[in-house]
Coordinates of C-alpha atoms (C1' of nucleotides) in Angstrom, one line a residue:
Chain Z
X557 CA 127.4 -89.2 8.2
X558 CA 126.5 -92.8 7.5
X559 CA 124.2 -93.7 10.4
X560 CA 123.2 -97.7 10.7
X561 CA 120.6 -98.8 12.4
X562 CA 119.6 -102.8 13.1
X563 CA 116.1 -103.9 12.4
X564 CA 114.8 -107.0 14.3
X565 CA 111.2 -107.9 13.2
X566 CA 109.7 -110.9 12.4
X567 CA 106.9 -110.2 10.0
X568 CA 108.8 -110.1 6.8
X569 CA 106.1 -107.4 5.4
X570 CA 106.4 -104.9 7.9
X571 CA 109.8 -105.3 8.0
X572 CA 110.4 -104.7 4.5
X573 CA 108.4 -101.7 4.5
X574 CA 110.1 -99.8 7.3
X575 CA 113.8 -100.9 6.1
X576 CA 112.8 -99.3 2.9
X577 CA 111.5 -96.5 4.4
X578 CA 114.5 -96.2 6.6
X579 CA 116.6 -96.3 3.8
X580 CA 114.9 -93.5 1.9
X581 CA 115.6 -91.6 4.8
X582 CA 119.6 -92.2 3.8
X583 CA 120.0 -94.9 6.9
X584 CA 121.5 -98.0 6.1
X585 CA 119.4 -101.1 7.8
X586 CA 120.3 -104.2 8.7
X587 CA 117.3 -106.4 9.2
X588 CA 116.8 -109.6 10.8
X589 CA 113.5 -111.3 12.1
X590 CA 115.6 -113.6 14.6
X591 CA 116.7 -112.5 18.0
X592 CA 120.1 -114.8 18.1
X593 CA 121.0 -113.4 14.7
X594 CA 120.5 -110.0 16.2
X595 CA 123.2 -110.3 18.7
X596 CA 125.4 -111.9 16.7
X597 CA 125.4 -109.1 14.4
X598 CA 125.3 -106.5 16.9
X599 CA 128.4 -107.9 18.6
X600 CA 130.1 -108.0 15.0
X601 CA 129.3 -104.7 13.7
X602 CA 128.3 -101.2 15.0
X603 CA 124.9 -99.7 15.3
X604 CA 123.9 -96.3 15.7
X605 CA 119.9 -98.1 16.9
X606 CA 118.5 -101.3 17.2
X607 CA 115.0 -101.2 16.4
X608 CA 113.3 -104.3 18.0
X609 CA 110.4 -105.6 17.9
X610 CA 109.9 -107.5 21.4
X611 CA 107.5 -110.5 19.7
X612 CA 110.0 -112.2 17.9
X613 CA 110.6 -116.1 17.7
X614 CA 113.4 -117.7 19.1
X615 CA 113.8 -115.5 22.3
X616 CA 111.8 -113.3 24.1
X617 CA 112.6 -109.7 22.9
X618 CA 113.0 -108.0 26.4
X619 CA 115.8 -110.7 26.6
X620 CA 117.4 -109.8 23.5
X621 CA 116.9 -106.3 24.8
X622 CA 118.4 -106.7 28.5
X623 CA 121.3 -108.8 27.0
X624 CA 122.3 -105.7 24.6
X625 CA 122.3 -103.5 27.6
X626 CA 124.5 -105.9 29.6
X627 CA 127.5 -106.2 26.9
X628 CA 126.8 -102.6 25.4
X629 CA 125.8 -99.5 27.5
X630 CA 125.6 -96.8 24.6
X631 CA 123.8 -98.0 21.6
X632 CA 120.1 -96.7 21.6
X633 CA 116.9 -99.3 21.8
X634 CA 113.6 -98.1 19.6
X635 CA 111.2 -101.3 21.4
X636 CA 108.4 -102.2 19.2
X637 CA 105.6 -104.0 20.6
X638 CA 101.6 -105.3 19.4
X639 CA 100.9 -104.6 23.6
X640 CA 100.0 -101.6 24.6
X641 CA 99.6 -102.2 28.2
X642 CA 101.5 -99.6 30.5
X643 CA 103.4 -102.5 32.5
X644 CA 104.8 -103.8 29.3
X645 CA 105.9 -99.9 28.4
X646 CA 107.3 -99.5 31.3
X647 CA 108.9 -103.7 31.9
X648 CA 110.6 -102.3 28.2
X649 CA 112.1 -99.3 29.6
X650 CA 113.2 -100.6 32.8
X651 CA 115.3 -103.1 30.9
X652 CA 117.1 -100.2 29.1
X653 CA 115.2 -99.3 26.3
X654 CA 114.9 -95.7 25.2
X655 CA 112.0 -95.5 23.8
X656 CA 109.0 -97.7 23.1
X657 CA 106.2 -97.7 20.5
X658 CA 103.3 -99.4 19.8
X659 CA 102.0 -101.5 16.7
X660 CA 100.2 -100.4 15.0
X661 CA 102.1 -97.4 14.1
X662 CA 102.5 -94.5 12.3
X663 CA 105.1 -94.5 10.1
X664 CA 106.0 -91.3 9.7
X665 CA 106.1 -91.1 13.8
X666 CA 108.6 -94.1 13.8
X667 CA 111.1 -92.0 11.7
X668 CA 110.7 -89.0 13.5
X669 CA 111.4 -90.8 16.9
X670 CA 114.0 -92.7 14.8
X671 CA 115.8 -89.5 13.9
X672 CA 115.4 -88.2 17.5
X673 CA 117.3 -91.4 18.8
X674 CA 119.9 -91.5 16.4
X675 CA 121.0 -88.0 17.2
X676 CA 120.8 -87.8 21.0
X677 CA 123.4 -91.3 20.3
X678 CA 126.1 -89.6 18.9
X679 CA 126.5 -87.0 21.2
X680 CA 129.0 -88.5 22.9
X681 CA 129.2 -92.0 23.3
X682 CA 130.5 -90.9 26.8
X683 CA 128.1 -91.0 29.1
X684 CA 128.2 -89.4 32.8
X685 CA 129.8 -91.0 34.9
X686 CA 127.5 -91.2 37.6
X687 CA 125.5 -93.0 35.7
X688 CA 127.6 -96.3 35.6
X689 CA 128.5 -96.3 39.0
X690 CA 127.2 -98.4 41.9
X691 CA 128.0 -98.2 45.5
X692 CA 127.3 -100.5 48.0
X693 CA 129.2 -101.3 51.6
X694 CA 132.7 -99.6 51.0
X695 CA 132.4 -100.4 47.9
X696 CA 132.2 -98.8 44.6
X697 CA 132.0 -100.6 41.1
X698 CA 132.1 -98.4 38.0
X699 CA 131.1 -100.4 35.1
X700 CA 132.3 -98.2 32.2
X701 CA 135.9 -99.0 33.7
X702 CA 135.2 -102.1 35.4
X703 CA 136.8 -100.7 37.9
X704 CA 135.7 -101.5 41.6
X705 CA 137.1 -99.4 44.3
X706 CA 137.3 -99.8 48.3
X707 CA 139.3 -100.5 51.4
X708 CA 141.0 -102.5 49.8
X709 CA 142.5 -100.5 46.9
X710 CA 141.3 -100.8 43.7
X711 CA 140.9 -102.9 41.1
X712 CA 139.8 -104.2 37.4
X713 CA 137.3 -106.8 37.3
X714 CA 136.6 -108.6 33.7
X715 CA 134.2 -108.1 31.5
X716 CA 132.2 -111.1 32.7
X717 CA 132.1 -110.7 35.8
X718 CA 130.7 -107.1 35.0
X719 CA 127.7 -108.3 33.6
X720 CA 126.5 -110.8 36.0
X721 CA 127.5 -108.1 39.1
X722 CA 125.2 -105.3 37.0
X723 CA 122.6 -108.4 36.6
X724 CA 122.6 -108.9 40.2
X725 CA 122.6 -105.4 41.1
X726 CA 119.6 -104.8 38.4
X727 CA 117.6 -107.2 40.4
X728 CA 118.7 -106.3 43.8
X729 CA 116.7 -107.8 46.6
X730 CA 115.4 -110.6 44.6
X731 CA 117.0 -114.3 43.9
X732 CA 118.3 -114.6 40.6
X733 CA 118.3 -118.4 39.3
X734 CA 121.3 -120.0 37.8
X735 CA 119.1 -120.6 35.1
X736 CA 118.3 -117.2 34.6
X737 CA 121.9 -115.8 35.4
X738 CA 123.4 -118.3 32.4
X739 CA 120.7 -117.5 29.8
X740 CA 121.2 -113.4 30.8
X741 CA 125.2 -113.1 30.8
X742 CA 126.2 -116.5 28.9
X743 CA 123.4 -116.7 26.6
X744 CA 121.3 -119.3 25.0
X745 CA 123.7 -121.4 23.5
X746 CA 126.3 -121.8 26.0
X747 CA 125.8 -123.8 29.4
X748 CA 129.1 -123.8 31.5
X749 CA 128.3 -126.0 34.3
X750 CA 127.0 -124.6 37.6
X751 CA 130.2 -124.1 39.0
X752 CA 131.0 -121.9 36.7
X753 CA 128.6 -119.2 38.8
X754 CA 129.8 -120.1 42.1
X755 CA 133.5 -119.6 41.1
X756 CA 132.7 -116.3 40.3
X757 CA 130.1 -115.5 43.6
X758 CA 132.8 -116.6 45.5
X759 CA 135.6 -114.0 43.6
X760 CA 133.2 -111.3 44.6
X761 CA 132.7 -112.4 48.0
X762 CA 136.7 -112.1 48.2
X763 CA 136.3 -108.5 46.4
X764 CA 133.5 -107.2 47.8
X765 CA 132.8 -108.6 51.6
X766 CA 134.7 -107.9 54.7
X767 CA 134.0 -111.2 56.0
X768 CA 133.6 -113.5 53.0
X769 CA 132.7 -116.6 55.2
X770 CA 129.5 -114.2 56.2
X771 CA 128.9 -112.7 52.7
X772 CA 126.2 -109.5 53.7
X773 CA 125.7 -108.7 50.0
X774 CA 126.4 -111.8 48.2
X775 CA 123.7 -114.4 49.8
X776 CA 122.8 -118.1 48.5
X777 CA 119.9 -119.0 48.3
X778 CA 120.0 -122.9 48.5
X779 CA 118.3 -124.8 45.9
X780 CA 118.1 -121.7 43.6
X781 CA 120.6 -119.2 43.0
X782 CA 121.9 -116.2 44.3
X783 CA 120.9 -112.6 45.7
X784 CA 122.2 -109.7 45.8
X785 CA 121.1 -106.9 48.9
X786 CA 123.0 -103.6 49.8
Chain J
X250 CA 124.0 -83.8 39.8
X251 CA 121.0 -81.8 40.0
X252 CA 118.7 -82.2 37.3
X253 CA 116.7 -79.4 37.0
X254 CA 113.0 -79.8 35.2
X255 CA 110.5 -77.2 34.1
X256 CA 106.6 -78.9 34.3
X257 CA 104.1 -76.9 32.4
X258 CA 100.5 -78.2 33.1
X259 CA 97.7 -76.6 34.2
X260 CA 95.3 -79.3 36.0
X261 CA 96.6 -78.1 39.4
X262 CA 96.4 -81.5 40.6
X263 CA 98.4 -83.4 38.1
X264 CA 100.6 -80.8 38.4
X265 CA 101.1 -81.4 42.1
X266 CA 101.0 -84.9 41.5
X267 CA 104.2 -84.8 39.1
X268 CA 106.2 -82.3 40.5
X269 CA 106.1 -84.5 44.2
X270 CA 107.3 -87.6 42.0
X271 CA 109.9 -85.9 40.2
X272 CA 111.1 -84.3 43.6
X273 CA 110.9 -87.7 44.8
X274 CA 113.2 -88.7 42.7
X275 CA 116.0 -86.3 43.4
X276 CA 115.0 -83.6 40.9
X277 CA 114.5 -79.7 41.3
X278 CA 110.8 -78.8 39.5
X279 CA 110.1 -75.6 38.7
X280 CA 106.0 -76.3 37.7
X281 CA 103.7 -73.6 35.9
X282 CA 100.7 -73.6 34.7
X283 CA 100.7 -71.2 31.9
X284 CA 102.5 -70.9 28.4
X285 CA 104.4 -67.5 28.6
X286 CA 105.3 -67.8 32.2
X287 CA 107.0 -71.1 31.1
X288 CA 108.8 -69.2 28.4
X289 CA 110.2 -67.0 30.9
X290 CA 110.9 -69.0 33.0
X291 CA 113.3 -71.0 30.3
X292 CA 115.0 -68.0 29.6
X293 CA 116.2 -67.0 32.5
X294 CA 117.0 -70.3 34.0
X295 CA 118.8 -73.4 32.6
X296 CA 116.6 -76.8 32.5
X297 CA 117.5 -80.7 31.8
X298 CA 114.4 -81.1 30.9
X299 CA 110.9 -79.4 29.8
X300 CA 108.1 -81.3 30.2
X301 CA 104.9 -79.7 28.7
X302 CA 101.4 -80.5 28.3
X303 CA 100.2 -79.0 25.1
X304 CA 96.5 -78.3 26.2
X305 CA 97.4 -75.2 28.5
X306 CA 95.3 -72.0 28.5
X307 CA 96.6 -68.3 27.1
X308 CA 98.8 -69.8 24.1
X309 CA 99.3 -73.4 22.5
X310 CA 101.5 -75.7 23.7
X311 CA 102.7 -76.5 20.4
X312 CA 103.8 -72.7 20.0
X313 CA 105.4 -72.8 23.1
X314 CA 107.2 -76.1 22.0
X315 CA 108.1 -74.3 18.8
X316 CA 109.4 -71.5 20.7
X317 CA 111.7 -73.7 23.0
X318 CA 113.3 -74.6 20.0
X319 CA 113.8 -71.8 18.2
X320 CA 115.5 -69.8 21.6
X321 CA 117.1 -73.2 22.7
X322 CA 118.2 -75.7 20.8
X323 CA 119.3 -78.5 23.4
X324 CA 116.8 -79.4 26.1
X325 CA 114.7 -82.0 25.8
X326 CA 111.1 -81.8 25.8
X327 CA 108.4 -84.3 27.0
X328 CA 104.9 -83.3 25.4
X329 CA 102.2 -84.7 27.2
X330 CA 98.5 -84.4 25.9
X331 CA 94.9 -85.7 25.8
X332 CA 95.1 -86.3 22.4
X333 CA 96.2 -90.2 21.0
X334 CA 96.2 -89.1 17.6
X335 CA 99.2 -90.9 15.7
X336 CA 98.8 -86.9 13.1
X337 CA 98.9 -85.1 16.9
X338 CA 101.7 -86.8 18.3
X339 CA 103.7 -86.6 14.4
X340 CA 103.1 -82.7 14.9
X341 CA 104.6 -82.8 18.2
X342 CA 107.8 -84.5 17.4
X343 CA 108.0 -82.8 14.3
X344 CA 108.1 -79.5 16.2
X345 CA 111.0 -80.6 18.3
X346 CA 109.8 -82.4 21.1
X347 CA 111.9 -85.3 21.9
X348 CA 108.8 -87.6 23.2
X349 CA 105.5 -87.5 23.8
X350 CA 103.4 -88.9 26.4
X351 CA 99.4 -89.9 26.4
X352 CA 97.2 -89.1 29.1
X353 CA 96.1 -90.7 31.0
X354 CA 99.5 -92.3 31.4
X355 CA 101.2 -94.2 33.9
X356 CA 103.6 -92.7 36.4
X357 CA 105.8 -94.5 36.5
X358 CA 106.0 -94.9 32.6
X359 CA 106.7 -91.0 33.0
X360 CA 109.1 -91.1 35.3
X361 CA 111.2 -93.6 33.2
X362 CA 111.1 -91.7 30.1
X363 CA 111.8 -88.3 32.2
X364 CA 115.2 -90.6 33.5
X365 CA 116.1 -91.3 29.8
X366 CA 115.5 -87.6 28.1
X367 CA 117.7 -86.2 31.0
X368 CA 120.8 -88.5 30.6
X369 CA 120.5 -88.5 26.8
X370 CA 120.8 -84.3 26.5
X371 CA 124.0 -84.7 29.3
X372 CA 125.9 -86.6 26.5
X373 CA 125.3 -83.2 24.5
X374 CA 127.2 -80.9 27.6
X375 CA 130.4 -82.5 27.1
X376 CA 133.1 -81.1 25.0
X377 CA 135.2 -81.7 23.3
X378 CA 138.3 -81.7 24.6
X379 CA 140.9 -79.6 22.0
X380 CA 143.7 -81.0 22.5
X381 CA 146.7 -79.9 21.3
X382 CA 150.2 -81.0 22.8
X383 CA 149.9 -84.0 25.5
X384 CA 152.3 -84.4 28.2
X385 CA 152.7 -88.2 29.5
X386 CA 155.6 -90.0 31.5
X387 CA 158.5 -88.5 30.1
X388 CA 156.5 -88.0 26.4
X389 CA 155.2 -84.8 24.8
X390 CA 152.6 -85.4 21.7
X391 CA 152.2 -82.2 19.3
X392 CA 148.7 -83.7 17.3
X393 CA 148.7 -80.5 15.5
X394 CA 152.2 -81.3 13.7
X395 CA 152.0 -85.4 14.6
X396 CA 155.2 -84.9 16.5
X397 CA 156.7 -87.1 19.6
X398 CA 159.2 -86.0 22.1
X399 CA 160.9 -88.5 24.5
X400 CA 164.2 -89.5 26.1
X401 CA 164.5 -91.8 22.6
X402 CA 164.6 -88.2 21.0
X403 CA 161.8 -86.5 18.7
X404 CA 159.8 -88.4 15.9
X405 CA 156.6 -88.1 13.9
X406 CA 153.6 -90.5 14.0
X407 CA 151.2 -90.9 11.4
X408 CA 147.6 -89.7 11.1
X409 CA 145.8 -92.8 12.2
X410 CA 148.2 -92.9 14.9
X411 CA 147.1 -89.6 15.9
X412 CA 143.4 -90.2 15.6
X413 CA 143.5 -93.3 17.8
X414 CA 145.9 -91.4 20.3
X415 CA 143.8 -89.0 20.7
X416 CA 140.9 -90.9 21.5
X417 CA 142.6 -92.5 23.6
X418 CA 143.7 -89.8 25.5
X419 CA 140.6 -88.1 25.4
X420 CA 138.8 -91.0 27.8
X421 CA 142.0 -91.1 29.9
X422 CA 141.2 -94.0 32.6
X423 CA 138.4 -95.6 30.7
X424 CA 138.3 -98.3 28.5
X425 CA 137.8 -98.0 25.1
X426 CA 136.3 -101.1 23.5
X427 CA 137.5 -102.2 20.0
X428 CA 134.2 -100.8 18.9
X429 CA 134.4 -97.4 20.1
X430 CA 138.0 -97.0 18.2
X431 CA 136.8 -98.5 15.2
X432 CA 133.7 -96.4 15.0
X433 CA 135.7 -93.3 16.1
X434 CA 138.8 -93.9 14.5
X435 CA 137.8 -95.5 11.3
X436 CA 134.2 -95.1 10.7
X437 CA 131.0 -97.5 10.9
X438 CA 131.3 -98.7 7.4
X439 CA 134.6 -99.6 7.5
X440 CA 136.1 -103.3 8.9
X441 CA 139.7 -103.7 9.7
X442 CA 140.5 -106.7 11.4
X443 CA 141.3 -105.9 15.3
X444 CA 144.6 -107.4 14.8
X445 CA 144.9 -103.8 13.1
X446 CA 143.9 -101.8 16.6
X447 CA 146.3 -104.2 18.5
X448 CA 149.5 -103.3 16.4
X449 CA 148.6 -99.9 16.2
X450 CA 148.8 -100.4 20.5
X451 CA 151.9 -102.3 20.0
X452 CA 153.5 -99.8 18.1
X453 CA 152.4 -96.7 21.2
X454 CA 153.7 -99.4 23.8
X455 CA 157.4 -99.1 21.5
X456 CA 157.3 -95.1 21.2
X457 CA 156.0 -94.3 24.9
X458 CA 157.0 -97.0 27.3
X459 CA 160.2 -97.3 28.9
X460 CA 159.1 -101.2 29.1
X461 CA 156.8 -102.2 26.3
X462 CA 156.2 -105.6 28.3
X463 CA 154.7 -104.0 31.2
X464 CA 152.8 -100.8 29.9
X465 CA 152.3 -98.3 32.2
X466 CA 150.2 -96.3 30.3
X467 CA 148.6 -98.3 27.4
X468 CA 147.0 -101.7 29.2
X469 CA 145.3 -103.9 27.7
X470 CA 141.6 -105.2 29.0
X471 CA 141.5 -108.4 28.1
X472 CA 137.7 -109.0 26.2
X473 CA 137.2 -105.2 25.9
X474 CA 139.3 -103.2 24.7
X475 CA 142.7 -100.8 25.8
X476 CA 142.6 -98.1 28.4
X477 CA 144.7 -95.2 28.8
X478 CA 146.2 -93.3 32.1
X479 CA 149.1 -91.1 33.1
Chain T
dA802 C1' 118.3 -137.5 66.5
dG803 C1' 121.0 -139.9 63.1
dG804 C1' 122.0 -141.2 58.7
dT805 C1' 121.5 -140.1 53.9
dT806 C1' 121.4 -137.1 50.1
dT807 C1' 121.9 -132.8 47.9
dC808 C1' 124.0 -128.4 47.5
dT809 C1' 127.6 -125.0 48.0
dG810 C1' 132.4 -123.5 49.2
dA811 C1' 136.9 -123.7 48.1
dC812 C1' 140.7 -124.4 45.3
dA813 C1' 143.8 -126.7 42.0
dA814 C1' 144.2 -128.1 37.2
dT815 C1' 143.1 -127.5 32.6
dC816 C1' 141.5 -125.5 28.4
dG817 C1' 140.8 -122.1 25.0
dA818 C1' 140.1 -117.5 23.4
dA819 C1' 142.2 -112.9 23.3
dT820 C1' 146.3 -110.6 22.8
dG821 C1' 151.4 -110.0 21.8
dA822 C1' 154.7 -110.1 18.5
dC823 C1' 156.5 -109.8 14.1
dA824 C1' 156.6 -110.7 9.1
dA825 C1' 154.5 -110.3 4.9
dA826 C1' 151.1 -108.5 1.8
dT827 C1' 148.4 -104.7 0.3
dC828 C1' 147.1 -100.1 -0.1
dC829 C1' 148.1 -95.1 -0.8
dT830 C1' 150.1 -91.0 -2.1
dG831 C1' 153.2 -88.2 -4.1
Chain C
dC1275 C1' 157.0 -96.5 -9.2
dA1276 C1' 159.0 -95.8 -4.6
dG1277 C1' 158.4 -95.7 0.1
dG1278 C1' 155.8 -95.3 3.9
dA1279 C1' 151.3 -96.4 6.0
dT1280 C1' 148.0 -99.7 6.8
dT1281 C1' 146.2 -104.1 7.0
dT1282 C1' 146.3 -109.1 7.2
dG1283 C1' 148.3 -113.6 8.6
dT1284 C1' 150.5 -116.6 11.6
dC1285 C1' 152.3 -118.4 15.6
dA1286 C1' 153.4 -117.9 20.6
dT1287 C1' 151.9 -116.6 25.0
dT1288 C1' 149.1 -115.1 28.5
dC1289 C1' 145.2 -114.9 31.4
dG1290 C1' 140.4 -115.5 32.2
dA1291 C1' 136.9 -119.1 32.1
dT1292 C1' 135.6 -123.6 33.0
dT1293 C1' 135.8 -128.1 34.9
dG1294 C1' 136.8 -131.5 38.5
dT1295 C1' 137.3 -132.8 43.0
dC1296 C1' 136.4 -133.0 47.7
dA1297 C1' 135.1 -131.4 52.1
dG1298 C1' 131.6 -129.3 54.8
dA1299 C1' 126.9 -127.4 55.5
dA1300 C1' 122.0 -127.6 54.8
dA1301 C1' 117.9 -130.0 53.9
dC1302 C1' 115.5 -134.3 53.8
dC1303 C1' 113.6 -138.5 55.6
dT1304 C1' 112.3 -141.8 58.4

DNA sequence: AGGTTTCTGACAATCGAATGACAAATCCTG
DNA sequence: CAGGATTTGTCATTCGATTGTCAGAAACCT
């Protein structure tokens, strides 16, 4: 089995080293030092683990990191990072990271964790079910389908409107700013205008609310953006 | 789903400590404080998840992680110690465990990690479904002799056909993305244009639908991928 | 309070990328 | 080399995404 694994990392040194030593190990390694390259390529090709280190230029890592998890659910996340604080750990996990390690590290620890990963991936790309599933109100989404299901009936929603209902579901209770909602589901290089967003607020109000006129998920927040409560 | 988690440590109050947050969290904790007691305990009951502090008194922890993995080959373990030594942790892994956790450490880093080591050994519990004749609509599919049977009469399909049938089957109501069926069907090193996946689709919509313009079984998710049901 | 400005709701119109469809080229395998 | 299997190329079509517009609601400011 030919496993590949992505390697974001800016310091051309240390990334040299471990690609090398990844490929010793039979793995064959992409590497990049630039977050936007990195999700091209990962939306090109298939990875068996992105290895990413979360002080890169051009974007912030846990970005590049949340924004894999919203498009792909499956592929494992190795999050390298120079902090060691706990909130940082954990701020890397929450986004969707399996496992995180600090710099400086040992090397042979990084390709015994790497090995770890890469295995528990292939056990089935399949994940439980439960674990992609969201209920709220009558209603229950289930984002490996995109399939949302209530009084109603049921039906598909698109991939896009996936992502920014898991990104508001991620940060339940909290406004999320346009701002933030274009760079996290459209990326950085794409600015539909803001109508764009409310077009599709307004399609889950009509999927998702029993009164849309009195929305008691989807709320505005005027001036900012939306929020999503249970 | 019940998650059920053994918790080896022998600090009495940590251990209270964790096994209150894991229960917190939905999961059943079995908590010990010694080394053999935890080995019987594994073998008579089943566990999602070990998690074992290596300093414990009447044997090591290492042993007992060694053990684990000799009797057991599938559950996770989550080694905590005292010890931030990059050789100690390397020794750790090395002897199966599937992370490892510093103390002091933060609980809620824990309690993450825990979260990730259960879902990733689910994928493992799956199986594989063996499928060998398919019945669909008015179609039967023989994938041991590549053999169709319909109202249109009784043809073969060819390998690749098969393969991506199958797959397709085998997540019945999902969607497939083009990069599962390429990394199932064709392999990770290998590119074929996804015009290839969408004639292949074309070609299932001729043999098994009555109307190939309005697929009853083979749709199409527009950004995603194709998704089969009955 | 009243008038002004800014923001969101609502929906129609438009655009463009993803897919459908089929032909042609290439690759295999015996 | 023949014949099927697989892949690529091209154009047509469809559907989701985006923009534009306007009305109404909320905030702002004397």
């Amino acid at each position: 089995m030919n496993y590949r694994i992505l390697l974001v990392e800016d310091e051309e040194h240390l990334r040299d080293t471990i690609k090398l030593n990844l490929e010793l190990e039979g793995y064959t390694v992409i590497a990049t030092g630039d977050g936007l390259d990195a999700l091209n390529t990962i939306r090109e090709g298939r990875f068996n683990l992105v290895i990413l280190d979360i002080m890169i230029p051009t974007m912030n890592g846990l970005d590049v990191c949340e924004r894999i998890r919203l498009e792909n659910r499956d592929t494992p996340i190795l999050v390298l990072s120079a902090k060691n604080s706990s909130e940082d750990r954990v701020k890397g996990l929450k986004l969707g990271a399996n496992d995180y390690l600090t710099k400086p590290f040992n090397l042979e620890e990084l390709l015994l964790r790497v090995g770890i990963l890469v295995k528990s991936g292939l056990k089935g790309t399949e994940k439980e079910k439960d674990l992609y599933r969201y209920r709220f109100g009558d209603n229950e989404v289930d984002f490996s389908t995109y399939t949302v299901t209530n009084s109603k009936g049921s039906f598909q929603i698109t991939k896009r409107e996936t992502m920014l209902l898991k990104l508001l579901i991620e940060k339940k209770d909290q406004v999320v700013s346009r701002e933030q909602i274009l760079e996290k589901v459209w990326g950085y290089d794409v600015f539909p205008s803001t109508r764009t967003i409310d077009n599709f607020i307004l399609a889950f109000r009509k999927y998702f609310e029993q009164d849309p006129k009195n929305p008691k998920h989807l709320h505005s927040v005027r001036g900012v953006g939306y929020k999503f409560t249970d």
